[in-house]
Tab-separated table of C-alpha atoms in Angstrom:
chain	number	residue	atom	x	y	z
A	230	MET	CA	-33.527	36.098	1.644
A	231	SER	CA	-32.903	38.574	-1.115
A	232	ALA	CA	-30.141	41.198	-0.953
A	233	PRO	CA	-31.278	44.799	-0.404
A	234	ILE	CA	-29.612	45.946	-3.659
A	235	THR	CA	-31.208	45.202	-7.049
A	236	LEU	CA	-29.414	45.961	-10.313
A	237	TYR	CA	-31.686	46.225	-13.353
A	238	ASP	CA	-30.125	44.948	-16.595
A	239	ILE	CA	-31.179	44.173	-20.187
A	240	PRO	CA	-31.328	40.434	-20.990
A	241	SER	CA	-29.885	38.816	-24.100
A	242	THR	CA	-29.236	35.456	-25.732
A	243	ALA	CA	-25.458	35.799	-25.165
A	244	PRO	CA	-23.778	33.328	-22.778
A	245	GLY	CA	-24.031	34.775	-19.255
A	246	ASN	CA	-26.929	37.004	-20.346
A	247	ALA	CA	-25.432	40.374	-19.265
A	248	TRP	CA	-23.887	42.359	-22.136
A	249	SER	CA	-24.632	46.106	-21.695
A	250	PRO	CA	-21.366	48.040	-21.162
A	251	ASN	CA	-23.006	50.645	-18.942
A	252	VAL	CA	-24.615	48.039	-16.681
A	253	TRP	CA	-21.302	46.193	-16.518
A	254	LYS	CA	-19.637	49.349	-15.178
A	255	ALA	CA	-22.097	49.389	-12.236
A	256	ARG	CA	-21.701	45.620	-11.762
A	257	TYR	CA	-17.897	45.984	-11.578
A	258	VAL	CA	-18.357	48.621	-8.861
A	259	LEU	CA	-20.688	46.351	-6.855
A	260	ASN	CA	-18.286	43.405	-7.197
A	261	TYR	CA	-15.264	45.565	-6.284
A	262	LYS	CA	-17.047	46.732	-3.146
A	263	GLY	CA	-18.145	43.206	-2.293
A	264	LEU	CA	-21.759	44.322	-1.905
A	265	PRO	CA	-24.360	41.557	-2.398
A	266	TYR	CA	-27.005	42.293	-5.035
A	267	GLN	CA	-29.423	40.571	-7.351
A	268	THR	CA	-30.033	41.252	-11.024
A	269	GLU	CA	-33.503	41.850	-12.441
A	270	TRP	CA	-33.953	41.617	-16.191
A	271	VAL	CA	-35.896	44.299	-18.042
A	272	GLU	CA	-36.558	44.212	-21.793
A	273	TYR	CA	-36.013	47.514	-23.682
A	274	PRO	CA	-39.725	48.422	-24.057
A	275	ASP	CA	-40.187	48.073	-20.286
A	276	ILE	CA	-37.394	50.426	-19.161
A	277	GLU	CA	-39.584	53.546	-19.245
A	278	LEU	CA	-42.174	51.703	-17.170
A	279	LEU	CA	-39.496	50.766	-14.609
A	280	TYR	CA	-38.568	54.470	-14.308
A	281	ALA	CA	-42.224	55.405	-13.748
A	282	LYS	CA	-42.853	52.579	-11.279
A	283	THR	CA	-39.751	53.282	-9.172
A	284	GLY	CA	-39.821	57.077	-9.505
A	285	THR	CA	-36.335	57.066	-11.058
A	286	LYS	CA	-35.049	60.386	-12.344
A	287	SER	CA	-33.670	60.332	-15.880
A	288	HIS	CA	-30.306	62.101	-16.243
A	289	LEU	CA	-30.323	61.971	-20.018
A	290	THR	CA	-32.337	63.446	-22.861
A	291	LYS	CA	-32.692	62.327	-26.454
A	292	ARG	CA	-31.021	64.304	-29.230
A	293	ASP	CA	-33.765	66.947	-29.108
A	294	GLY	CA	-32.391	67.942	-25.690
A	295	VAL	CA	-35.868	67.747	-24.115
A	296	THR	CA	-37.388	64.235	-24.250
A	297	SER	CA	-36.197	61.977	-21.423
A	298	HIS	CA	-33.986	59.076	-22.396
A	299	TYR	CA	-34.551	55.959	-20.288
A	300	THR	CA	-31.481	53.777	-19.916
A	301	LEU	CA	-30.129	51.052	-17.691
A	302	PRO	CA	-28.457	50.513	-15.286
A	303	VAL	CA	-30.905	51.454	-12.589
A	304	LEU	CA	-30.013	50.443	-9.035
A	305	HIS	CA	-32.578	50.096	-6.249
A	306	ASP	CA	-31.350	49.934	-2.678
A	307	ALA	CA	-34.141	48.678	-0.414
A	308	SER	CA	-32.143	49.528	2.732
A	309	THR	CA	-32.300	53.267	1.964
A	310	GLY	CA	-35.126	53.432	-0.585
A	311	ALA	CA	-32.782	55.101	-3.124
A	312	VAL	CA	-33.249	54.509	-6.859
A	313	ILE	CA	-30.325	55.664	-9.010
A	314	SER	CA	-29.729	55.646	-12.762
A	315	ASP	CA	-26.407	56.109	-14.634
A	316	SER	CA	-23.452	53.890	-13.769
A	317	ALA	CA	-21.178	56.731	-12.567
A	318	GLU	CA	-23.955	58.121	-10.331
A	319	ILE	CA	-24.443	54.610	-8.955
A	320	ALA	CA	-20.706	54.518	-8.116
A	321	ARG	CA	-21.049	57.884	-6.329
A	322	TYR	CA	-24.100	56.688	-4.408
A	323	LEU	CA	-22.423	53.458	-3.290
A	324	ASP	CA	-19.223	55.302	-2.231
A	325	LYS	CA	-21.305	57.623	-0.071
A	326	THR	CA	-23.719	55.031	1.339
A	327	TYR	CA	-21.147	52.296	2.003
A	328	PRO	CA	-18.023	54.246	3.077
A	329	ASP	CA	-16.383	51.129	4.559
A	330	THR	CA	-16.137	49.461	1.126
A	331	PRO	CA	-13.320	50.194	-1.388
A	332	THR	CA	-13.816	53.594	-3.050
A	333	ALA	CA	-14.732	53.661	-6.759
A	334	ILE	CA	-14.196	57.414	-7.162
A	335	PRO	CA	-11.262	58.345	-4.892
A	336	LEU	CA	-11.357	61.667	-3.013
A	337	GLY	CA	-10.511	64.617	-5.279
A	338	THR	CA	-11.238	62.788	-8.543
A	339	ASP	CA	-14.995	63.369	-8.805
A	340	ALA	CA	-14.781	66.164	-11.407
A	341	PHE	CA	-11.983	64.287	-13.174
A	342	HIS	CA	-14.288	61.290	-13.575
A	343	TYR	CA	-16.858	63.508	-15.333
A	344	ALA	CA	-14.146	64.884	-17.641
A	345	PHE	CA	-12.939	61.333	-18.248
A	346	ASN	CA	-16.431	60.168	-19.230
A	347	ASP	CA	-16.794	63.161	-21.512
A	348	ALA	CA	-13.472	62.411	-23.234
A	349	LEU	CA	-14.247	58.687	-23.477
A	350	GLU	CA	-17.689	59.169	-24.995
A	351	ASN	CA	-16.098	61.153	-27.812
A	352	LYS	CA	-13.813	58.190	-28.460
A	353	PHE	CA	-15.822	55.036	-27.837
A	354	GLY	CA	-18.888	56.520	-29.489
A	355	ALA	CA	-17.177	55.228	-32.657
A	356	LEU	CA	-17.591	51.681	-31.348
A	357	CYS	CA	-21.386	51.824	-31.547
A	358	GLN	CA	-21.433	51.901	-35.346
A	359	PHE	CA	-19.544	48.590	-35.400
A	360	THR	CA	-21.625	46.822	-32.811
A	361	VAL	CA	-25.133	48.020	-33.613
A	362	VAL	CA	-26.085	45.057	-35.840
A	363	THR	CA	-24.413	42.494	-33.570
A	364	THR	CA	-26.045	43.994	-30.484
A	365	PHE	CA	-29.418	43.710	-32.206
A	366	SER	CA	-28.742	40.051	-33.003
A	367	ILE	CA	-28.229	38.987	-29.368
A	368	LEU	CA	-31.368	40.689	-27.971
A	369	ASN	CA	-34.630	38.891	-27.251
A	370	PRO	CA	-37.403	39.439	-29.829
A	371	ARG	CA	-39.335	41.936	-27.640
A	372	SER	CA	-36.274	44.139	-27.277
A	373	GLN	CA	-35.190	43.688	-30.897
A	374	GLY	CA	-38.215	45.519	-32.317
A	375	PHE	CA	-37.867	48.390	-29.851
A	376	PHE	CA	-34.090	48.619	-30.366
A	377	ARG	CA	-34.401	48.737	-34.160
A	378	ASP	CA	-37.222	51.301	-34.132
A	379	THR	CA	-35.658	53.737	-31.684
A	380	LYS	CA	-32.094	53.490	-33.058
A	381	GLU	CA	-33.172	53.937	-36.672
A	382	LYS	CA	-35.459	56.849	-35.807
A	383	ASN	CA	-33.407	58.648	-33.143
A	384	THR	CA	-29.755	58.137	-33.985
A	385	LEU	CA	-29.499	56.814	-37.556
A	386	ASP	CA	-31.664	59.447	-39.284
A	387	GLY	CA	-33.894	56.783	-40.841
A	388	ARG	CA	-31.137	54.475	-42.088
A	389	THR	CA	-31.502	50.816	-41.115
A	390	LEU	CA	-29.086	49.225	-38.627
A	391	GLU	CA	-27.632	47.231	-41.525
A	392	GLU	CA	-27.157	50.356	-43.687
A	393	ALA	CA	-25.454	52.187	-40.817
A	394	ALA	CA	-22.835	49.480	-40.182
A	395	PRO	CA	-19.514	50.533	-41.777
A	396	LYS	CA	-18.378	48.462	-44.767
A	397	GLY	CA	-15.313	47.997	-46.993
A	398	VAL	CA	-12.754	50.810	-47.024
A	399	HIS	CA	-14.899	52.931	-44.704
A	400	LYS	CA	-14.957	50.078	-42.195
A	401	GLU	CA	-11.161	49.718	-42.289
A	402	LYS	CA	-10.735	53.458	-41.816
A	403	GLU	CA	-13.137	53.617	-38.871
A	404	TRP	CA	-11.530	50.563	-37.237
A	405	ALA	CA	-8.123	52.271	-37.577
A	406	ARG	CA	-9.619	55.374	-35.966
A	407	LEU	CA	-10.868	53.267	-33.059
A	408	ARG	CA	-7.408	51.757	-32.616
A	409	ASN	CA	-5.962	55.260	-32.685
A	410	ASP	CA	-8.442	56.389	-29.990
A	411	PHE	CA	-7.460	53.440	-27.798
A	412	GLY	CA	-3.862	54.469	-28.519
A	413	LYS	CA	-4.485	57.878	-26.963
A	414	ILE	CA	-5.763	56.292	-23.765
A	415	ASP	CA	-2.743	53.958	-23.821
A	416	ALA	CA	-0.464	57.023	-24.102
A	417	TRP	CA	-2.269	58.782	-21.227
A	418	MET	CA	-1.751	55.732	-18.988
A	419	LYS	CA	1.951	55.374	-19.917
A	420	GLU	CA	3.368	52.284	-18.131
A	421	ASP	CA	0.629	52.197	-15.504
A	422	LYS	CA	-1.589	49.156	-15.138
A	423	TYR	CA	-4.557	51.163	-13.856
A	424	PHE	CA	-5.792	54.606	-14.884
A	425	MET	CA	-4.750	56.108	-11.536
A	426	GLY	CA	-1.452	54.203	-11.400
A	427	ASP	CA	-1.559	51.769	-8.489
A	428	VAL	CA	-5.128	52.560	-7.449
A	429	ILE	CA	-8.194	50.946	-9.041
A	430	SER	CA	-10.977	53.420	-9.840
A	431	TYR	CA	-14.227	53.772	-11.749
A	432	ALA	CA	-12.177	54.864	-14.772
A	433	ASP	CA	-10.837	51.295	-15.043
A	434	PHE	CA	-14.343	49.826	-14.691
A	435	SER	CA	-15.501	52.167	-17.419
A	436	ILE	CA	-12.800	51.105	-19.919
A	437	SER	CA	-13.311	47.463	-18.914
A	438	GLY	CA	-17.063	47.760	-19.479
A	439	TRP	CA	-16.477	48.870	-23.070
A	440	LEU	CA	-13.938	46.108	-23.670
A	441	LEU	CA	-16.072	43.375	-22.161
A	442	TRP	CA	-18.941	44.563	-24.364
A	443	VAL	CA	-16.837	44.066	-27.498
A	444	ARG	CA	-15.802	40.598	-26.343
A	445	ILE	CA	-19.386	39.556	-25.574
A	446	ILE	CA	-20.904	41.102	-28.706
A	447	TYR	CA	-18.343	39.729	-31.149
A	448	GLY	CA	-17.319	36.650	-29.150
A	449	ALA	CA	-13.897	35.852	-27.690
A	450	ASP	CA	-12.942	33.982	-30.881
A	451	SER	CA	-13.852	36.810	-33.261
A	452	GLU	CA	-11.321	38.551	-35.504
A	453	GLU	CA	-12.295	41.888	-33.946
A	454	TRP	CA	-11.583	40.836	-30.359
A	455	LYS	CA	-8.353	39.043	-31.308
A	456	ASP	CA	-7.235	42.205	-33.111
A	457	ILE	CA	-7.888	44.385	-30.041
A	458	LEU	CA	-5.869	41.927	-27.905
A	459	THR	CA	-2.768	42.716	-30.041
A	460	TRP	CA	-3.110	46.500	-29.575
A	461	HIS	CA	-0.788	48.519	-27.325
A	462	GLY	CA	1.280	45.707	-25.849
A	463	GLY	CA	-1.732	43.555	-24.984
A	464	ARG	CA	-2.852	46.086	-22.385
A	465	TRP	CA	-6.589	45.746	-23.072
A	466	GLY	CA	-6.892	41.997	-22.609
A	467	ALA	CA	-4.875	42.252	-19.380
A	468	LEU	CA	-7.179	44.956	-18.037
B	282	MET	CA	22.162	87.052	-11.766
B	283	SER	CA	19.571	85.461	-13.975
B	284	ALA	CA	17.340	82.586	-12.813
B	285	PRO	CA	18.113	79.162	-14.279
B	286	ILE	CA	14.581	78.835	-15.690
B	287	THR	CA	13.529	80.722	-18.816
B	288	LEU	CA	9.911	80.766	-20.028
B	289	TYR	CA	9.453	81.689	-23.690
B	290	ASP	CA	6.310	83.679	-24.435
B	291	ILE	CA	4.728	85.608	-27.343
B	292	PRO	CA	4.728	89.412	-26.859
B	293	SER	CA	1.763	91.698	-27.501
B	294	THR	CA	0.599	95.280	-27.146
B	295	ALA	CA	-1.809	94.322	-24.316
B	296	PRO	CA	-1.122	95.754	-20.841
B	297	GLY	CA	1.259	93.372	-19.075
B	298	ASN	CA	2.384	91.939	-22.419
B	299	ALA	CA	1.634	88.242	-21.691
B	300	TRP	CA	-1.669	87.011	-23.167
B	301	SER	CA	-1.278	83.428	-24.496
B	302	PRO	CA	-3.523	81.043	-22.515
B	303	ASN	CA	-1.139	78.107	-22.902
B	304	VAL	CA	1.868	80.094	-21.704
B	305	TRP	CA	-0.215	81.393	-18.777
B	306	LYS	CA	-0.877	77.804	-17.702
B	307	ALA	CA	2.887	77.194	-17.399
B	308	ARG	CA	3.365	80.566	-15.681
B	309	TYR	CA	0.679	79.704	-13.105
B	310	VAL	CA	2.550	76.458	-12.369
B	311	LEU	CA	5.879	78.297	-11.923
B	312	ASN	CA	4.256	80.893	-9.648
B	313	TYR	CA	2.407	78.212	-7.626
B	314	LYS	CA	5.695	76.397	-7.094
B	315	GLY	CA	7.487	79.621	-6.203
B	316	LEU	CA	10.255	78.882	-8.711
B	317	PRO	CA	12.141	81.961	-9.972
B	318	TYR	CA	12.175	82.371	-13.763
B	319	GLN	CA	12.570	84.994	-16.431
B	320	THR	CA	10.434	85.510	-19.527
B	321	GLU	CA	11.934	85.795	-23.002
B	322	TRP	CA	9.747	87.181	-25.766
B	323	VAL	CA	9.590	85.432	-29.119
B	324	GLU	CA	7.546	86.688	-32.073
B	325	TYR	CA	5.466	84.065	-33.945
B	326	PRO	CA	7.805	83.770	-36.995
B	327	ASP	CA	10.750	83.033	-34.661
B	328	ILE	CA	9.198	80.138	-32.711
B	329	GLU	CA	10.348	77.468	-35.181
B	330	LEU	CA	13.882	78.921	-34.992
B	331	LEU	CA	13.761	78.707	-31.174
B	332	TYR	CA	12.856	75.010	-31.444
B	333	ALA	CA	15.787	74.398	-33.827
B	334	LYS	CA	18.250	76.426	-31.741
B	335	THR	CA	17.353	74.759	-28.440
B	336	GLY	CA	16.719	71.269	-29.836
B	337	THR	CA	13.132	71.323	-28.525
B	338	LYS	CA	10.952	68.396	-29.527
B	339	SER	CA	7.549	69.304	-30.959
B	340	HIS	CA	4.645	67.328	-29.459
B	341	LEU	CA	2.116	68.571	-31.988
B	342	THR	CA	1.471	68.265	-35.709
B	343	LYS	CA	-0.557	70.439	-38.029
B	344	ARG	CA	-3.882	69.192	-39.366
B	345	ASP	CA	-2.120	66.982	-41.941
B	346	GLY	CA	-0.917	64.851	-38.996
B	347	VAL	CA	2.700	65.001	-40.235
B	348	THR	CA	4.122	68.548	-40.296
B	349	SER	CA	5.435	69.706	-36.903
B	350	HIS	CA	3.509	72.482	-35.206
B	351	TYR	CA	5.716	74.854	-33.204
B	352	THR	CA	4.003	76.449	-30.249
B	353	LEU	CA	4.844	78.215	-26.993
B	354	PRO	CA	5.317	77.832	-24.096
B	355	VAL	CA	8.817	76.425	-24.215
B	356	LEU	CA	10.692	76.208	-20.915
B	357	HIS	CA	14.470	76.019	-20.666
B	358	ASP	CA	16.020	74.963	-17.389
B	359	ALA	CA	19.750	75.834	-17.365
B	360	SER	CA	20.313	73.850	-14.159
B	361	THR	CA	19.454	70.559	-15.905
B	362	GLY	CA	19.781	71.500	-19.579
B	363	ALA	CA	16.164	70.394	-20.204
B	364	VAL	CA	14.044	72.113	-22.852
B	365	ILE	CA	10.313	71.297	-22.670
B	366	SER	CA	7.345	72.359	-24.783
B	367	ASP	CA	3.611	72.076	-23.934
B	368	SER	CA	2.314	73.551	-20.683
B	369	ALA	CA	1.129	70.220	-19.191
B	370	GLU	CA	4.492	68.586	-19.981
B	371	ILE	CA	6.205	71.570	-18.331
B	372	ALA	CA	4.072	70.940	-15.216
B	373	ARG	CA	5.120	67.261	-15.254
B	374	TYR	CA	8.794	68.191	-15.662
B	375	LEU	CA	8.699	70.709	-12.811
B	376	ASP	CA	6.878	68.270	-10.481
B	377	LYS	CA	9.592	65.682	-11.131
B	378	THR	CA	12.602	68.014	-11.033
B	379	TYR	CA	11.506	70.098	-8.033
B	380	PRO	CA	9.739	67.547	-5.786
B	381	ASP	CA	9.928	69.857	-2.746
B	382	THR	CA	7.612	72.426	-4.381
B	383	PRO	CA	3.776	72.129	-4.398
B	384	THR	CA	2.602	69.461	-6.873
B	385	ALA	CA	0.758	70.614	-10.007
B	386	ILE	CA	-0.357	67.111	-11.030
B	387	PRO	CA	-1.080	65.193	-7.799
B	388	LEU	CA	-0.136	61.508	-7.595
B	389	GLY	CA	-2.635	59.292	-9.401
B	390	THR	CA	-4.089	62.079	-11.567
B	391	ASP	CA	-1.607	62.048	-14.458
B	392	ALA	CA	-3.858	60.135	-16.896
B	393	PHE	CA	-6.865	62.121	-15.634
B	394	HIS	CA	-5.098	65.343	-16.573
B	395	TYR	CA	-4.697	64.076	-20.146
B	396	ALA	CA	-8.393	63.123	-20.275
B	397	PHE	CA	-9.266	66.528	-18.807
B	398	ASN	CA	-7.231	68.345	-21.485
B	399	ASP	CA	-8.886	66.229	-24.162
B	400	ALA	CA	-12.372	67.062	-22.857
B	401	LEU	CA	-11.527	70.752	-22.438
B	402	GLU	CA	-10.117	71.158	-25.934
B	403	ASN	CA	-13.411	69.919	-27.350
B	404	LYS	CA	-15.157	72.649	-25.360
B	405	PHE	CA	-12.904	75.696	-25.356
B	406	GLY	CA	-11.954	75.155	-28.987
B	407	ALA	CA	-15.187	77.115	-29.578
B	408	LEU	CA	-13.591	80.146	-27.903
B	409	CYS	CA	-10.978	80.537	-30.642
B	410	GLN	CA	-13.531	81.599	-33.254
B	411	PHE	CA	-14.539	84.522	-31.023
B	412	THR	CA	-11.081	85.694	-30.166
B	413	VAL	CA	-9.207	85.219	-33.435
B	414	VAL	CA	-9.668	88.810	-34.700
B	415	THR	CA	-9.050	90.359	-31.279
B	416	THR	CA	-5.958	88.209	-30.737
B	417	PHE	CA	-4.639	89.411	-34.101
B	418	SER	CA	-5.236	93.028	-33.089
B	419	ILE	CA	-3.018	92.898	-29.982
B	420	LEU	CA	0.001	91.248	-31.655
B	421	ASN	CA	3.073	93.127	-32.836
B	422	PRO	CA	3.272	93.709	-36.622
B	423	ARG	CA	5.887	90.934	-37.191
B	424	SER	CA	3.627	88.370	-35.550
B	425	GLN	CA	0.447	89.731	-37.125
B	426	GLY	CA	1.478	88.797	-40.662
B	427	PHE	CA	2.527	85.294	-39.604
B	428	PHE	CA	-0.592	84.771	-37.467
B	429	ARG	CA	-2.941	85.817	-40.282
B	430	ASP	CA	-1.164	83.740	-42.938
B	431	THR	CA	-0.941	80.514	-40.951
B	432	LYS	CA	-4.443	80.722	-39.387
B	433	GLU	CA	-6.160	81.492	-42.683
B	434	LYS	CA	-4.246	78.755	-44.519
B	435	ASN	CA	-4.154	76.018	-41.871
B	436	THR	CA	-7.315	76.308	-39.828
B	437	LEU	CA	-9.757	78.584	-41.665
B	438	ASP	CA	-9.653	76.899	-45.091
B	439	GLY	CA	-8.790	80.146	-46.848
B	440	ARG	CA	-11.367	82.363	-45.117
B	441	THR	CA	-10.007	85.577	-43.618
B	442	LEU	CA	-9.882	86.048	-39.834
B	443	GLU	CA	-12.673	88.609	-40.194
B	444	GLU	CA	-14.836	86.247	-42.263
B	445	ALA	CA	-14.346	83.439	-39.734
B	446	ALA	CA	-15.492	85.490	-36.719
B	447	PRO	CA	-19.109	84.563	-35.864
B	448	LYS	CA	-21.721	87.263	-36.481
B	449	GLY	CA	-25.376	87.991	-35.758
B	450	VAL	CA	-27.579	85.019	-34.895
B	451	HIS	CA	-24.722	82.580	-35.432
B	452	LYS	CA	-22.628	84.545	-32.908
B	453	GLU	CA	-25.410	84.449	-30.316
B	454	LYS	CA	-25.835	80.727	-30.836
B	455	GLU	CA	-22.118	79.982	-30.521
B	456	TRP	CA	-21.826	82.190	-27.424
B	457	ALA	CA	-24.742	80.257	-25.865
B	458	ARG	CA	-22.936	77.016	-26.722
B	459	LEU	CA	-19.816	78.308	-24.982
B	460	ARG	CA	-21.843	79.186	-21.897
B	461	ASN	CA	-23.356	75.711	-21.998
B	462	ASP	CA	-19.866	74.151	-22.216
B	463	PHE	CA	-18.740	76.175	-19.194
B	464	GLY	CA	-21.962	74.990	-17.541
B	465	LYS	CA	-20.874	71.362	-17.936
B	466	ILE	CA	-17.595	72.071	-16.173
B	467	ASP	CA	-19.537	73.935	-13.481
B	468	ALA	CA	-21.756	70.839	-13.027
B	469	TRP	CA	-18.712	68.552	-12.835
B	470	MET	CA	-17.217	70.711	-10.074
B	471	LYS	CA	-20.483	70.890	-8.094
B	472	GLU	CA	-19.943	73.100	-5.010
B	473	ASP	CA	-16.165	72.730	-5.069
B	474	LYS	CA	-13.940	75.777	-5.429
B	475	TYR	CA	-11.155	73.840	-7.158
B	476	PHE	CA	-11.361	71.049	-9.711
B	477	MET	CA	-10.033	68.512	-7.184
B	478	GLY	CA	-12.108	69.875	-4.315
B	479	ASP	CA	-9.760	71.314	-1.685
B	480	VAL	CA	-6.562	70.683	-3.640
B	481	ILE	CA	-5.229	73.067	-6.317
B	482	SER	CA	-4.051	71.294	-9.471
B	483	TYR	CA	-3.009	71.929	-13.049
B	484	ALA	CA	-6.688	71.527	-14.041
B	485	ASP	CA	-7.406	74.844	-12.246
B	486	PHE	CA	-4.459	76.556	-13.934
B	487	SER	CA	-5.735	75.290	-17.264
B	488	ILE	CA	-9.256	76.692	-16.810
B	489	SER	CA	-7.766	79.923	-15.392
B	490	GLY	CA	-5.473	80.268	-18.392
B	491	TRP	CA	-8.466	80.208	-20.745
B	492	LEU	CA	-10.387	82.692	-18.600
B	493	LEU	CA	-7.494	85.102	-18.221
B	494	TRP	CA	-7.029	84.974	-21.978
B	495	VAL	CA	-10.624	86.115	-22.534
B	496	ARG	CA	-10.200	88.930	-20.017
B	497	ILE	CA	-6.947	90.137	-21.613
B	498	ILE	CA	-8.124	89.786	-25.211
B	499	TYR	CA	-11.482	91.514	-24.710
B	500	GLY	CA	-10.516	93.708	-21.757
B	501	ALA	CA	-11.904	93.603	-18.212
B	502	ASP	CA	-14.542	96.222	-19.160
B	503	SER	CA	-15.820	94.349	-22.224
B	504	GLU	CA	-19.380	93.041	-22.537
B	505	GLU	CA	-18.008	89.559	-23.153
B	506	TRP	CA	-15.989	89.392	-19.938
B	507	LYS	CA	-18.759	90.979	-17.859
B	508	ASP	CA	-21.155	88.377	-19.263
B	509	ILE	CA	-18.872	85.479	-18.288
B	510	LEU	CA	-18.598	86.926	-14.749
B	511	THR	CA	-22.369	86.432	-14.335
B	512	TRP	CA	-22.285	82.755	-15.388
B	513	HIS	CA	-22.692	79.897	-12.898
B	514	GLY	CA	-22.848	81.870	-9.671
B	515	GLY	CA	-19.812	84.021	-10.505
B	516	ARG	CA	-17.556	80.985	-10.253
B	517	TRP	CA	-15.269	81.957	-13.144
B	518	GLY	CA	-14.292	85.395	-11.929
B	519	ALA	CA	-13.608	83.968	-8.459
B	520	LEU	CA	-11.329	81.309	-9.902
């Protein structure tokens, strides 16, 4: 018998299949809560169709501020009929619907989690320029064409993925900036293991989602991942 | 007999004297905790001297990333000998030193408060362009010269304060952006009165400090303040 909860994710050729940082955030929440679920794989060109079919509401717009932006994760809960997009909204839904499971967004930290996401997007946005070509390379052919077309048109102002990837001195500078951004989060957390001190929260799943993404995209043996493991007392590998 | 705690603030010609949003944040914390303190007034050109005299450590650097940036508030606590700069660090110090008073940064939200400040600076930074000329106009002459010189050299790339103030269509657009930024915070807080729901925290004092600043700088009867009072269900005036 299938579990009532379905998590929709984007497939890849990477070992273990799942790679998307935002879907990983929702998956961490489901695992933390111990809720059974199954994964359904949706190629990029089919995400909009999934939204239409399930009546999912899009929280995001493209850069024009008007056109809907269709992203995963989407979670469908057959026991309530709810269909939710956005990993943080999924965490909120699961906290509310399954109050006997461990809380992802502890009481009083709801607005803080929005502020945290806002601050983190400003920082880890820099990661995308490094990973865009490698992400492309692990997708299935159907998704590759869609990914290249939409990225180059919507976020790279017509440059190709390969042109947009930082190179040489610029690459070194941007990588140093990324390390510096991680350094700020390290400073915020001081000696704490988790973002809230002793308590695990969605903030930790969010940082972990980004980190796992880098490890999957580059590979655990890559120079990039090994470099990150040396940053800030080895905090990121431990997390 | 004087209180052991002294809060250093920048004087002005505005009614009530105190106007600096960052000093107000620290003052809100002191008032919330019910700790007695006195205010000492320091003109802009004397802030660096205060740091030297009291051995205060500067947390900030100018845009070059190297030169120390001397700002108020500074808090001196004669009962412990501590001298602290930065309003959030003052809140942390007071929470730790006076554990029997109400907590400004509740347990588990320390890193969140850093993330919150980071997110807020990206938003309310836009306010400075509107208030720079008006702020100048309420300072005492000794501070006016210093304020103009350092702002024009360090943050306005040689433009005058008057040149930097947004005008016409650009002003309308920037004001709409500010309203939109406040709208994001409104959306984060949902129906809650305080940032943490039922619990007052430094996050509320921080937002209030920015709002009070606008009211003092423009005046309670100004078009700008009256406009803000109409935003997002009147939430900002109520706070």
